[in-house]
XYZ file of N, CA and C in Angstrom:
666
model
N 0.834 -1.208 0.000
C 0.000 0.000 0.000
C 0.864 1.251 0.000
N 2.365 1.187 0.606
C 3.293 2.311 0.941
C 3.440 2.950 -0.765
N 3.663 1.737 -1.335
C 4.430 2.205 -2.419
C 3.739 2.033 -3.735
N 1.972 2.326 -3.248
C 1.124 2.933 -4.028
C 0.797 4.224 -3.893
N 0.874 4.542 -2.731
C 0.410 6.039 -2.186
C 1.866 6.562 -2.840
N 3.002 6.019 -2.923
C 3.775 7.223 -2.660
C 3.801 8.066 -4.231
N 3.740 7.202 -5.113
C 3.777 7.983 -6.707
C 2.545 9.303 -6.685
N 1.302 8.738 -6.135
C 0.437 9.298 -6.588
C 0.219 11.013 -5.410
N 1.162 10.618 -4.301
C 1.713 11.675 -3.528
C 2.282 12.740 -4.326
N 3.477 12.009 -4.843
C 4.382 12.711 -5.696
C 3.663 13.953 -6.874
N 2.759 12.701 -7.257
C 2.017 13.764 -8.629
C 0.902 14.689 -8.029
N 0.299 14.754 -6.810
C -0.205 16.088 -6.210
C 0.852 17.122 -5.732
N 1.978 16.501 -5.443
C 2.887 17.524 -4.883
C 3.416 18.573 -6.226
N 3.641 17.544 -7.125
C 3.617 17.975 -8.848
C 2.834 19.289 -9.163
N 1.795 18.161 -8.961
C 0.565 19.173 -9.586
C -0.082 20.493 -8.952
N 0.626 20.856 -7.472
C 0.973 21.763 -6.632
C 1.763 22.853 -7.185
N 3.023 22.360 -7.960
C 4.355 23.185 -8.347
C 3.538 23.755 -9.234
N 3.130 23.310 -10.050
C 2.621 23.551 -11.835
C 1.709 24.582 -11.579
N 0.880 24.649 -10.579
C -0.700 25.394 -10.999
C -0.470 26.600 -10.075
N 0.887 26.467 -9.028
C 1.089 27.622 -7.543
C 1.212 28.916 -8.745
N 2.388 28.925 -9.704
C 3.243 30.484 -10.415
C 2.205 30.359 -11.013
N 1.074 30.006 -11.913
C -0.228 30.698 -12.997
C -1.106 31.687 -11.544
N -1.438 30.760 -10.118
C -2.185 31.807 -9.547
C -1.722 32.612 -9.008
N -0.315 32.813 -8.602
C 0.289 33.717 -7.996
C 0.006 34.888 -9.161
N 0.256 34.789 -10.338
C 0.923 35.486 -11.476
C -0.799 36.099 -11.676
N -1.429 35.602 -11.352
C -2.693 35.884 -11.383
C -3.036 36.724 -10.780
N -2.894 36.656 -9.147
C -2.979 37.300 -8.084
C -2.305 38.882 -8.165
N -0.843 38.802 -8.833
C -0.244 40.167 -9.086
C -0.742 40.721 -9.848
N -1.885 40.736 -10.828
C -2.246 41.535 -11.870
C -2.558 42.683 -11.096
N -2.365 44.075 -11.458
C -3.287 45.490 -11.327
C -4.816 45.186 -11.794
N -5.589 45.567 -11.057
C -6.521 46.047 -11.803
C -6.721 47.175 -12.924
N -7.486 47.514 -14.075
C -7.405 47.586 -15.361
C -8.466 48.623 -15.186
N -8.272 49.963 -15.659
C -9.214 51.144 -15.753
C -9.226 51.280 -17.413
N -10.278 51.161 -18.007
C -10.797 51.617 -18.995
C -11.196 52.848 -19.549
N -10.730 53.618 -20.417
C -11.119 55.029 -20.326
C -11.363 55.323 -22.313
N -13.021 55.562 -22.284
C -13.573 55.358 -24.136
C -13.009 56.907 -24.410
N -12.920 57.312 -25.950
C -13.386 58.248 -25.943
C -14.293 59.029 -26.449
N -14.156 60.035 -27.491
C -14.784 60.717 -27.465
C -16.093 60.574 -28.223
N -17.432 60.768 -27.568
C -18.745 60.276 -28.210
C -19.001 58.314 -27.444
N -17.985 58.106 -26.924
C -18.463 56.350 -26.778
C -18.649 56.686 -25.387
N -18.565 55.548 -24.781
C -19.159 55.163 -23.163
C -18.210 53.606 -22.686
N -18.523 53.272 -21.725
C -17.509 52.536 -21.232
C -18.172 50.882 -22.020
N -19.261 50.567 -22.484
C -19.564 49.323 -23.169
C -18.635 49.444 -24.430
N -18.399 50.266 -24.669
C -17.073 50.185 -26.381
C -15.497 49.424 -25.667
N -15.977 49.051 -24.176
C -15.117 48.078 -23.878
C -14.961 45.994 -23.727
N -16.391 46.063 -23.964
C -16.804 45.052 -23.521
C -16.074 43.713 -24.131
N -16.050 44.316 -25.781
C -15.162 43.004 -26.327
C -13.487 42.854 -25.678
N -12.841 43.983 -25.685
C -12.043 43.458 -25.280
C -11.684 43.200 -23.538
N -13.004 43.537 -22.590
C -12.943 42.912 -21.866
C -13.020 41.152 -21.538
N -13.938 40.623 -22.359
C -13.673 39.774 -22.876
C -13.404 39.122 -22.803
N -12.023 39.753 -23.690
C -10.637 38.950 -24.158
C -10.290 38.697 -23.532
N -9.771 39.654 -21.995
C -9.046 39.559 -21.174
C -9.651 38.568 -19.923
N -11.104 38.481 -19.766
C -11.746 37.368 -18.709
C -11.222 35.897 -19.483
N -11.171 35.779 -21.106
C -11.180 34.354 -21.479
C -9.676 34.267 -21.291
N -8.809 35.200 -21.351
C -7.625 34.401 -21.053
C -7.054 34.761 -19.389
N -8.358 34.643 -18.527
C -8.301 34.136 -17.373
C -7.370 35.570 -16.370
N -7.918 36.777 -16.694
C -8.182 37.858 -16.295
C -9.231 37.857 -15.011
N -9.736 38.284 -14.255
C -10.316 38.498 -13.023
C -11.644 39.077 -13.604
N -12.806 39.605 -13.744
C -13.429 40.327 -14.131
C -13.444 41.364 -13.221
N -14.027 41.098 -12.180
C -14.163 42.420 -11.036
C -12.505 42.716 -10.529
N -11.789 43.115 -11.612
C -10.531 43.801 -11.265
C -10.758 44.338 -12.822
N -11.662 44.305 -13.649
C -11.475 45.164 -15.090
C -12.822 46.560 -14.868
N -12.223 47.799 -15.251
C -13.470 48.473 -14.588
C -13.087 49.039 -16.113
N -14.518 49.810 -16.227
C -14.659 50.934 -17.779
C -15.606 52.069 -16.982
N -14.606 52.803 -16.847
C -15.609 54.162 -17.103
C -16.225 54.851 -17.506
N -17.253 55.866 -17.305
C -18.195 57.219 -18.337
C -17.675 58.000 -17.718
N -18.173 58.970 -19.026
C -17.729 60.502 -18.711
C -18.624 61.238 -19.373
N -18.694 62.782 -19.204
C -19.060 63.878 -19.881
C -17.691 64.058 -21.269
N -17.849 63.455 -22.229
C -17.087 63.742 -23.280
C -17.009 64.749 -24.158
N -18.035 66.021 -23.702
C -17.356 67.393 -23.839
C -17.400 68.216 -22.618
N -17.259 67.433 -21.770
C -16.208 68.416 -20.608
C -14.344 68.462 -20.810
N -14.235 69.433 -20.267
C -12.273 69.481 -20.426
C -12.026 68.238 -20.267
N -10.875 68.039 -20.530
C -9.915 66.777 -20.298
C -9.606 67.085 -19.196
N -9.570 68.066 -18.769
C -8.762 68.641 -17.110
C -10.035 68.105 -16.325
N -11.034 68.297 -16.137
C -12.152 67.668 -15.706
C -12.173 65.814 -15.674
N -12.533 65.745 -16.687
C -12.256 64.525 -16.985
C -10.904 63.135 -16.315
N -9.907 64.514 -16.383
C -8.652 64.013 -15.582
C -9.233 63.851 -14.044
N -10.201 64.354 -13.163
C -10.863 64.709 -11.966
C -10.894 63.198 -11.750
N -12.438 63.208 -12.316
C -13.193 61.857 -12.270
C -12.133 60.663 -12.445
N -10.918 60.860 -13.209
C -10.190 59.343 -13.009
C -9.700 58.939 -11.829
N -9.357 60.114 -11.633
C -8.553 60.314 -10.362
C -9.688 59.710 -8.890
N -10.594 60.150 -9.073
C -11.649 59.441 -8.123
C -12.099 57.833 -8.335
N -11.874 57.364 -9.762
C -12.158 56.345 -9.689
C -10.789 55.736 -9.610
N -10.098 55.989 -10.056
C -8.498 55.071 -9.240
C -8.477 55.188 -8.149
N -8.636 56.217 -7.183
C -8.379 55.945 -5.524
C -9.674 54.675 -5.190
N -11.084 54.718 -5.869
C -12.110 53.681 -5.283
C -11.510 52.327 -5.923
N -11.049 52.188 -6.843
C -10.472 51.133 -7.420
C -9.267 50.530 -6.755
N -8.228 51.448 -6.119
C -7.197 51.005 -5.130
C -7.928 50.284 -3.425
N -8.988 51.637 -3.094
C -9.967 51.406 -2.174
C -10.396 49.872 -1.825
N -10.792 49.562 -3.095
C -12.070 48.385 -3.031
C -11.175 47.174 -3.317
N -9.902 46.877 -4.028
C -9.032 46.035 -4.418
C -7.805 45.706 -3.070
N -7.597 47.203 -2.763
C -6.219 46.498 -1.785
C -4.748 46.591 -2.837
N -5.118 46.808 -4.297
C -3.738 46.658 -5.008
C -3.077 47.872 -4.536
N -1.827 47.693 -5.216
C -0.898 49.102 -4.946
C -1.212 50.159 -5.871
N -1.162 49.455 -7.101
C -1.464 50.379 -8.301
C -2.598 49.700 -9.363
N -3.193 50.205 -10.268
C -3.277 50.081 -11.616
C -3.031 50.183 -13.064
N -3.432 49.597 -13.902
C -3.298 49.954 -15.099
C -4.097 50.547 -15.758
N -3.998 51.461 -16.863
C -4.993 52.160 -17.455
C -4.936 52.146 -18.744
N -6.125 51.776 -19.511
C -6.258 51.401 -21.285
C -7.009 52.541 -21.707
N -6.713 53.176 -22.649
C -7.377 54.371 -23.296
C -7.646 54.481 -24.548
N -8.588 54.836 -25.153
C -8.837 55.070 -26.524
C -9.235 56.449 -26.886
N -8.601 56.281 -27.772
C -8.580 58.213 -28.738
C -8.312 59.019 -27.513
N -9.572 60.039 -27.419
C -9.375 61.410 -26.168
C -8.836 60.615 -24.944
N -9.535 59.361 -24.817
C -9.436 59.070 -23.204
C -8.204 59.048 -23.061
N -7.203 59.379 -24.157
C -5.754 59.418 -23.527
C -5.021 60.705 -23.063
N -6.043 61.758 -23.304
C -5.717 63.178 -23.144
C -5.772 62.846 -21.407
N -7.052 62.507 -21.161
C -7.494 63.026 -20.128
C -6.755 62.241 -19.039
N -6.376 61.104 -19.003
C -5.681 60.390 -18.876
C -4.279 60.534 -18.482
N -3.456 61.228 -19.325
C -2.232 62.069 -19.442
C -2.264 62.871 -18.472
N -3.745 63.942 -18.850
C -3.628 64.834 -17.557
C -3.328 64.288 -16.172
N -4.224 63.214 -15.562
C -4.334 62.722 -14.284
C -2.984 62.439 -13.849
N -2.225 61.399 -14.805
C -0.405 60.956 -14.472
C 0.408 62.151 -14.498
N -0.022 63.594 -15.404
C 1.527 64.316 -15.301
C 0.778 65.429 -14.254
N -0.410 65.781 -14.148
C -0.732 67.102 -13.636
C -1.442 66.838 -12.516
N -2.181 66.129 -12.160
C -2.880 65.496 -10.953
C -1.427 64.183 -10.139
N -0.356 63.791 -10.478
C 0.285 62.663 -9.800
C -0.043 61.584 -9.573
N -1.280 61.651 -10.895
C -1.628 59.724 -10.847
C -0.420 58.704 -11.416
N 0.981 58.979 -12.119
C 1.555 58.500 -12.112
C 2.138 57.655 -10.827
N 2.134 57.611 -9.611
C 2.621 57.261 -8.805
C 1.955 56.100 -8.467
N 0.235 56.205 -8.922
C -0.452 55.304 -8.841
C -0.577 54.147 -9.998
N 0.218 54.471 -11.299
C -0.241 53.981 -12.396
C 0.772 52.953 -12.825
N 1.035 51.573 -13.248
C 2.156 50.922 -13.538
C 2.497 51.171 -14.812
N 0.862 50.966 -15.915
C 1.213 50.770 -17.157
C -0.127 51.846 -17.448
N 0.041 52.912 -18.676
C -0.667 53.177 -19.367
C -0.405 53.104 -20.831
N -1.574 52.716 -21.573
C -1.812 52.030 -23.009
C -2.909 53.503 -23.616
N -2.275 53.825 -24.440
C -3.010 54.478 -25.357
C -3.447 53.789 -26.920
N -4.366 53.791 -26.905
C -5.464 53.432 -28.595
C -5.435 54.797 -29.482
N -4.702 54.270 -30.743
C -5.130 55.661 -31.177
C -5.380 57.503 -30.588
N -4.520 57.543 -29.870
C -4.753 59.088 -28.416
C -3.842 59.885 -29.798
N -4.650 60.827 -29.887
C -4.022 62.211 -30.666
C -2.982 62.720 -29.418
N -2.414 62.472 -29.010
C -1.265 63.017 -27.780
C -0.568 64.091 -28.263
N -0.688 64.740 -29.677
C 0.166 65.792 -30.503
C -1.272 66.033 -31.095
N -2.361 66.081 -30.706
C -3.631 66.411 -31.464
C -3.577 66.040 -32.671
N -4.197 66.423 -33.642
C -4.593 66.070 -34.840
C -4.873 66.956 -36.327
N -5.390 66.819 -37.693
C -4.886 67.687 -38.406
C -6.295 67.374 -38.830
N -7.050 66.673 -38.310
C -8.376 66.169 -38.946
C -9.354 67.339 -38.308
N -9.881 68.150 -39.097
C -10.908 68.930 -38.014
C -12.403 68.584 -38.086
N -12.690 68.279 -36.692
C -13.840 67.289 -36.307
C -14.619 67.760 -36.339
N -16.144 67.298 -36.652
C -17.236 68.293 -36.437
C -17.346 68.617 -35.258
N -17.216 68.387 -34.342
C -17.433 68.824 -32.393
C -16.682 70.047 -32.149
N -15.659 70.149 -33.023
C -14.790 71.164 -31.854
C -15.636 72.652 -31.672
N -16.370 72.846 -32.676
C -17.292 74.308 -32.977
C -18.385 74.424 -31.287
N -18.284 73.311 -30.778
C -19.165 73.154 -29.542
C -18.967 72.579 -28.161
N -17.849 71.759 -28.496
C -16.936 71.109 -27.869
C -15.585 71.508 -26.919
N -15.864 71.648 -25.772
C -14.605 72.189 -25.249
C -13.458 71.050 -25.342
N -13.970 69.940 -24.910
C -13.097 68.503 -25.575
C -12.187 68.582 -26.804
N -13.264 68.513 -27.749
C -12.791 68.726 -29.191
C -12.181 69.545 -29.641
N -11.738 70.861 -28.926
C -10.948 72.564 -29.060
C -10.089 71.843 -28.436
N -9.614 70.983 -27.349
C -8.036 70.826 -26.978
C -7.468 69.666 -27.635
N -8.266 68.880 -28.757
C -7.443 67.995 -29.487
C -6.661 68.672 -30.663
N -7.252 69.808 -31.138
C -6.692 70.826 -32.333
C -5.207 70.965 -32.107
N -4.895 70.696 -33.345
C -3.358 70.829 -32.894
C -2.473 71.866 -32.516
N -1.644 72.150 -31.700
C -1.357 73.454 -30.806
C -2.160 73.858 -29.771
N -3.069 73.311 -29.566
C -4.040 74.115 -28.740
C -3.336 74.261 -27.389
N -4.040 75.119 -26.721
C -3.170 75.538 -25.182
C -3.019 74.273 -24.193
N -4.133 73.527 -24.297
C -4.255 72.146 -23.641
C -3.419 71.264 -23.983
N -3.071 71.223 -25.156
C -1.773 69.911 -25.415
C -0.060 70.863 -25.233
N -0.813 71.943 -25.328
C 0.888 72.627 -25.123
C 1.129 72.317 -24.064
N 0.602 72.603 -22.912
C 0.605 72.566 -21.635
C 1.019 71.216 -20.851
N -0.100 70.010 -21.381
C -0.100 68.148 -21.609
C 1.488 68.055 -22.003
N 1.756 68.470 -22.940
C 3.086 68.245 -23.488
C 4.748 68.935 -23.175
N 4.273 69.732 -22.749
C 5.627 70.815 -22.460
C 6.371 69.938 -20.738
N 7.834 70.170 -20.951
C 8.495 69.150 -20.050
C 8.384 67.243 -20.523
N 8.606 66.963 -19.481
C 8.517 65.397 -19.928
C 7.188 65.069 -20.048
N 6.709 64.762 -21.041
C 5.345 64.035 -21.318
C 4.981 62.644 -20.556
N 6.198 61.727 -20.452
C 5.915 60.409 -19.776
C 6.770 60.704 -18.719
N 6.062 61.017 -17.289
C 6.820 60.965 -15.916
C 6.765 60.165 -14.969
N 7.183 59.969 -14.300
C 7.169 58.863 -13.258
C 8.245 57.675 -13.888
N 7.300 56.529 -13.103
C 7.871 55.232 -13.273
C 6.876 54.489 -14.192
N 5.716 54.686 -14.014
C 4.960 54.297 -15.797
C 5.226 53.996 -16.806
N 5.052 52.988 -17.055
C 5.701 52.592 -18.579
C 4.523 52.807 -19.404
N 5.115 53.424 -20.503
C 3.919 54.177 -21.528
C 3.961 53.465 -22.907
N 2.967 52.582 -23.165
C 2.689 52.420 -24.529
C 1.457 52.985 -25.351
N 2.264 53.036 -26.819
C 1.154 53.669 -27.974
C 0.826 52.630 -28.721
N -0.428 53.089 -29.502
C -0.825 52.041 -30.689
C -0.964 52.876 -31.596
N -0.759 52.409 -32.587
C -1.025 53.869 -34.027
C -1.200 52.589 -35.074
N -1.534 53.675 -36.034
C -2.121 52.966 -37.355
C -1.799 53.620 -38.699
N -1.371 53.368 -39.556
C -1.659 54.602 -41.232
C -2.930 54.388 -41.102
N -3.720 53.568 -40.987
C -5.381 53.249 -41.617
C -6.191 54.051 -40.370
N -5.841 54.708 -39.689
C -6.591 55.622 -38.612
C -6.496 56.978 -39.438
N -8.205 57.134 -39.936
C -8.018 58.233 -40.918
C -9.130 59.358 -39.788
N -8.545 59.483 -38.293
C -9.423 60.474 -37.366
C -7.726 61.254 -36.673
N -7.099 60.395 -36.334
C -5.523 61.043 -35.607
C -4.831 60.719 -36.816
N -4.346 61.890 -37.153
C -3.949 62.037 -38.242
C -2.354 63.635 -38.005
N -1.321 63.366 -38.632
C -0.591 61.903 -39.027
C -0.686 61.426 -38.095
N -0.183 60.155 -38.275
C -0.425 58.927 -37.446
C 0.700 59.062 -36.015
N 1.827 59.659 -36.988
C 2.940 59.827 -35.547
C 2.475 60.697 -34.788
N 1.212 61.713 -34.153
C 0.557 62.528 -33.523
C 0.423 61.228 -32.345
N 0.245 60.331 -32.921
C -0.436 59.344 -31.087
C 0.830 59.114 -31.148
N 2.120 59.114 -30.923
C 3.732 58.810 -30.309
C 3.933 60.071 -29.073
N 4.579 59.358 -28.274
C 5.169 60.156 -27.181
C 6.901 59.952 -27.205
N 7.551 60.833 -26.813
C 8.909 60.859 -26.786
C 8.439 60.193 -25.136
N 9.476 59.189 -25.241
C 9.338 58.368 -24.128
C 9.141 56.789 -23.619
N 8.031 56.672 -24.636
C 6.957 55.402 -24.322
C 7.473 54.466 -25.568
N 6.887 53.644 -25.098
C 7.132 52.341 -26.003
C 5.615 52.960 -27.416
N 6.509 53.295 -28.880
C 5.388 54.019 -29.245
C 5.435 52.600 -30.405
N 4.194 51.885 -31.012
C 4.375 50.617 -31.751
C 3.196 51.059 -32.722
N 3.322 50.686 -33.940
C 2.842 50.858 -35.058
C 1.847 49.246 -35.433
N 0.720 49.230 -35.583
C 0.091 48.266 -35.972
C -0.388 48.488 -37.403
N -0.946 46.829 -37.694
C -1.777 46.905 -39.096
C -2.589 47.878 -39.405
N -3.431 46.959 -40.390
C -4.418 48.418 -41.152
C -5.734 48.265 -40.208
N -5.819 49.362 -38.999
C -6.897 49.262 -38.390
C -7.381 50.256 -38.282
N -9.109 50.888 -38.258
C -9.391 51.757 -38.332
C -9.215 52.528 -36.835
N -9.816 53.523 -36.880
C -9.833 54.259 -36.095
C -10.679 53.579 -34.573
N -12.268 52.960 -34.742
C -12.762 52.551 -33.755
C -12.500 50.954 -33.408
N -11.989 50.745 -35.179
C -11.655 48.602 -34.411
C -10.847 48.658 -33.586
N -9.755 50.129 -33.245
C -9.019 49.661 -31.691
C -9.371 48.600 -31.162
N -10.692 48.878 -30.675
C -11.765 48.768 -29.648
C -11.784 47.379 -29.595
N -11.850 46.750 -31.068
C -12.327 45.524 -30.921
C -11.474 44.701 -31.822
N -10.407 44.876 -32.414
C -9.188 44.781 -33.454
C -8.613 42.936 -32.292
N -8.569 42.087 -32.394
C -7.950 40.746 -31.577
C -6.764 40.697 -31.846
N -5.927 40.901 -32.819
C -4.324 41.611 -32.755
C -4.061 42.520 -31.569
N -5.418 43.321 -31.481
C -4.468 44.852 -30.599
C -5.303 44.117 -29.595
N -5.913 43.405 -29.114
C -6.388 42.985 -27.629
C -5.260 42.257 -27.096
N -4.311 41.560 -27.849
C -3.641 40.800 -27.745
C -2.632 41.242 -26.903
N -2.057 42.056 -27.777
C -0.827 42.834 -27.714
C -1.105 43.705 -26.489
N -2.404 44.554 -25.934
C -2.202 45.189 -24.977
C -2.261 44.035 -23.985
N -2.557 43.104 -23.598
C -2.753 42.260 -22.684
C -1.301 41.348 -22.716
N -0.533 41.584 -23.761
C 0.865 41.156 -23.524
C 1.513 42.341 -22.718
N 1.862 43.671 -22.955
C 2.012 44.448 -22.348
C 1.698 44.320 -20.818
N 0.602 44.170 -20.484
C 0.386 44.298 -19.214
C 0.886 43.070 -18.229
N 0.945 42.283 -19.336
C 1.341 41.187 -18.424
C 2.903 41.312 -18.025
C-alpha cells in the first residue's frame, strides 16, 4: 500500500508546483481602468474585456468608465482620479493599469503628469490618443470644449506636453495605425518616451475591438 500512495503523492505535490506560479501570477495583476473616448461610453469596452476574462483575467478587477465627453480633459482628468483611488480602495492593489482610446488618452495624461496619478499607475496604453492632437478637423470642436483641446497646438496639449510628457515610473505604450483616418498623421499618437508601436491596417474605432491589438495590450500588461 506504501508504495502505491507514494507515486500518486508525488504527482499532487507535482501538480501543486505547476498550478502555484499561474495563480500567484494571477494574483499580481493590477486592476485595469478603462477610459472610451470621445462620443463612446464605457460598453465600447466590452469586447475586449472579454478577451481579457477568457484568457483568465479576473473580471471584477477590469473596470470601464463614463464621462461627460465634452467636458475638459482637465475635468475629466478629476473623475479618473476618483475612480483610481475607489479602485485602489475596493481592491487592496498598490497600483493600476490604465487602457485608453482616442481622447481618453488626453485626459488620462492629464491625471499621471498634472494630478500625480503616475505614482499610482504601472502601465498606461493608449489606442489611437491624438497626444500631438490632430490635423483632422472634427465636427465637435465648434461646440466642444473637448474637441478645441485635441486641435493641434491648442493651449491644452501645449501645456499636456511641455516638459517630460511620460513621468514617473509608468511605462507608456502607444498604438497607431496609417489606416486611422481620425488622428492624423499617425505619428501625432507617439510620445517621446513610451514604447510608441505601429500596428496593421486598423481603423480608427476597431481599436476597440481589433484581436491583434487585444492581444498585444494584454501582452504588455502582463
Amino acid at each position: 500500500m506504501r508504495l502505491s500512495l507514494a507515486p500518486a503523492a508525488a504527482l499532487v505535490a507535482l501538480a501543486g508546483l505547476l498550478t502555484a506560479p499561474a495563480t500567484a501570477h494571477a494574483q499580481e495583476r493590477d486592476p485595469v481602468l478603462f477610459v472610451h473616448g470621445y462620443s463612446g461610453n464605457a460598453t465600447n469596452w466590452d469586447s475586449m474585456i472579454a478577451d481579457f476574462t477568457d484568457d483568465g483575467w479576473e473580471r471584477d478587477r477590469l473596470h470601464a468608465i463614463d464621462y461627460d465627453d465634452d467636458a475638459s480633459n482637465t475635468e475629466t482628468a478629476e473623475l479618473i482620479a476618483r475612480e483610481v483611488d475607489a479602485i485602489l480602495a475596493g481592491t487592496g492593489a498598490d497600483a493600476v493599469d490604465i487602457v485608453t482610446h482616442s481622447m481618453g488618452g488626453l485626459s488620462s495624461r492629464w491625471y499621471l503628469k498634472v494630478l500625480g496619478g503616475h505614482e499610482d499607475v504601472d502601465h498606461w496604453i493608449s489606442l489611437a490618443g491624438p497626444n500631438e492632437g490632430s490635423s483632422v478637423r472634427l465636427p465637435c470642436v465648434a461646440t466642444s470644449p473637448s474637441c478645441q483641446e485635441v486641435v493641434e497646438g491648442s493651449d491644452f496639449l501645449q501645456e499636456l506636453n511641455a516638459g517630460d510628457p511620460t513621468p514617473g515610473d509608468t511605462a507608456y505604450t502607444t498604438f497607431r495605425s496609417f489606416c486611422d483616418l481620425i488622428v492624423r498623421p499617425s505619428t501625432n499618437v507617439t510620445l517621446a518616451g513610451a514604447d510608441n508601436r505601429l500596428v496593421g491596417c486598423v481603423s480608427h474605432t476597431a481599436f476597440l475591438r481589433d484581436d491583434d491589438v487585444s492581444e498585444d495590450v494584454r501582452d504588455v500588461l502582463s
